[in-house]
Amino acid sequence: MSANVLLLVSGGMSVIVAIEAVWVRAHLLPENYRRWITLPAISTTLQTIYFLGLPYFLLLTGMLPPRFWGLVGWDALASAAIPLPAAELVPHLLTTVGGVVYRWLPDIGGTVSTATLLGGFLLLLLIIYLQNAETPDGWHKISGLQIIFDVVHWGLYRAILWLIVGNLYLATIGGMVVVALEWVLASRIGGQSRAEARQLALRFGMGAIAATGFIFVQNLWLIALTQWLLWQAVRMVVGVWLPQRGTAPPARQV
């Protein structure tokens, strides 16, 4: 079996596992097991294994080289883990990090301009939506760890397609389509609530902006930082614009 076929199988299994996990939880697991796997420690562990396990394996084995991930400076950062005497460790780390940041400098301008344009458009749409939004139901609350998972998850499908197809634009569009299909099918099978569907739409919007930015700047580190900053901006906008109807404490009777 060729390396490309193995990569396609790996990507397909990632989609299948995501959908199957939702189906099993919604239709097979008893209620007590559902509560158990939703515990923060258990849920975070399972998500970490799913979202980071396969990408890390493909990266370490060389099946999906760092270039297709956009991991600029990965070779230098990997060398920072080499054991050194205490007297040499700090200078080595500073030199390594400084060299990596220097390699990022040409990408910063493109990242900022793309994020400002597309991120500003998303925030404008969000403000328009919030004008008639209902009382907060938690759809805007996304963890920072989930942002990291999304960046890696989108990057996995894009990197596989980029390596196989050889065209970054087609790989980016294809990755978006794969994520959309995975999330829509999982949502339908799992019977997500309205708040969960809204949160999924928000995550997809931020992911689409990050993926589009990757076309212009192939630096996953900066793309991840941009997506995190956009998430912070979304939280701030929601906090300012979302009506607080129904959240005020009842007036005291006299």
Short mmCIF file of N, CA and C in Angstrom, two decimals, residues 19 86-87 126 135 144 156 161 166 175 185 194 217 236 244:
data_model
loop_
_atom_site.label_atom_id
_atom_site.label_comp_id
_atom_site.label_asym_id
_atom_site.label_seq_id
_atom_site.Cartn_x
_atom_site.Cartn_y
_atom_site.Cartn_z
N ILE A 19 -17.57 10.71 13.55
CA ILE A 19 -19.00 10.47 13.37
C ILE A 19 -19.46 9.28 14.21
N ALA A 86 23.40 22.16 31.91
CA ALA A 86 22.61 23.30 32.38
C ALA A 86 23.17 24.62 31.91
N ALA A 87 24.50 24.73 31.85
CA ALA A 87 25.12 25.99 31.45
C ALA A 87 24.87 26.33 29.99
N LEU A 126 -21.19 39.20 12.92
CA LEU A 126 -21.58 38.82 14.27
C LEU A 126 -22.34 39.93 14.96
N THR A 135 -31.37 35.85 24.56
CA THR A 135 -30.57 35.81 25.78
C THR A 135 -29.44 34.80 25.62
N GLY A 144 -10.04 27.57 24.98
CA GLY A 144 -8.80 27.74 24.23
C GLY A 144 -8.26 26.43 23.72
N LEU A 156 -4.78 18.85 9.55
CA LEU A 156 -4.59 17.46 9.16
C LEU A 156 -5.16 17.19 7.79
N LEU A 161 -4.34 16.41 1.86
CA LEU A 161 -4.75 16.71 0.49
C LEU A 161 -3.66 17.49 -0.26
N GLY A 166 -1.06 18.19 -4.48
CA GLY A 166 0.02 19.07 -4.91
C GLY A 166 -0.40 20.49 -5.16
N GLY A 175 -10.20 20.54 2.26
CA GLY A 175 -10.20 20.38 3.71
C GLY A 175 -11.43 21.00 4.34
N LEU A 185 -22.65 15.85 9.53
CA LEU A 185 -23.12 14.49 9.79
C LEU A 185 -23.12 14.19 11.28
N ARG A 194 -29.66 23.69 19.79
CA ARG A 194 -29.53 24.92 19.02
C ARG A 194 -28.25 25.67 19.39
N VAL A 217 -0.17 32.57 3.75
CA VAL A 217 0.95 32.44 4.69
C VAL A 217 0.97 31.01 5.22
N MET A 236 -15.16 39.27 23.11
CA MET A 236 -15.32 40.64 23.52
C MET A 236 -16.54 41.28 22.86
N GLN A 244 -28.70 41.33 27.38
CA GLN A 244 -28.72 40.57 28.63
C GLN A 244 -30.15 40.40 29.14
#
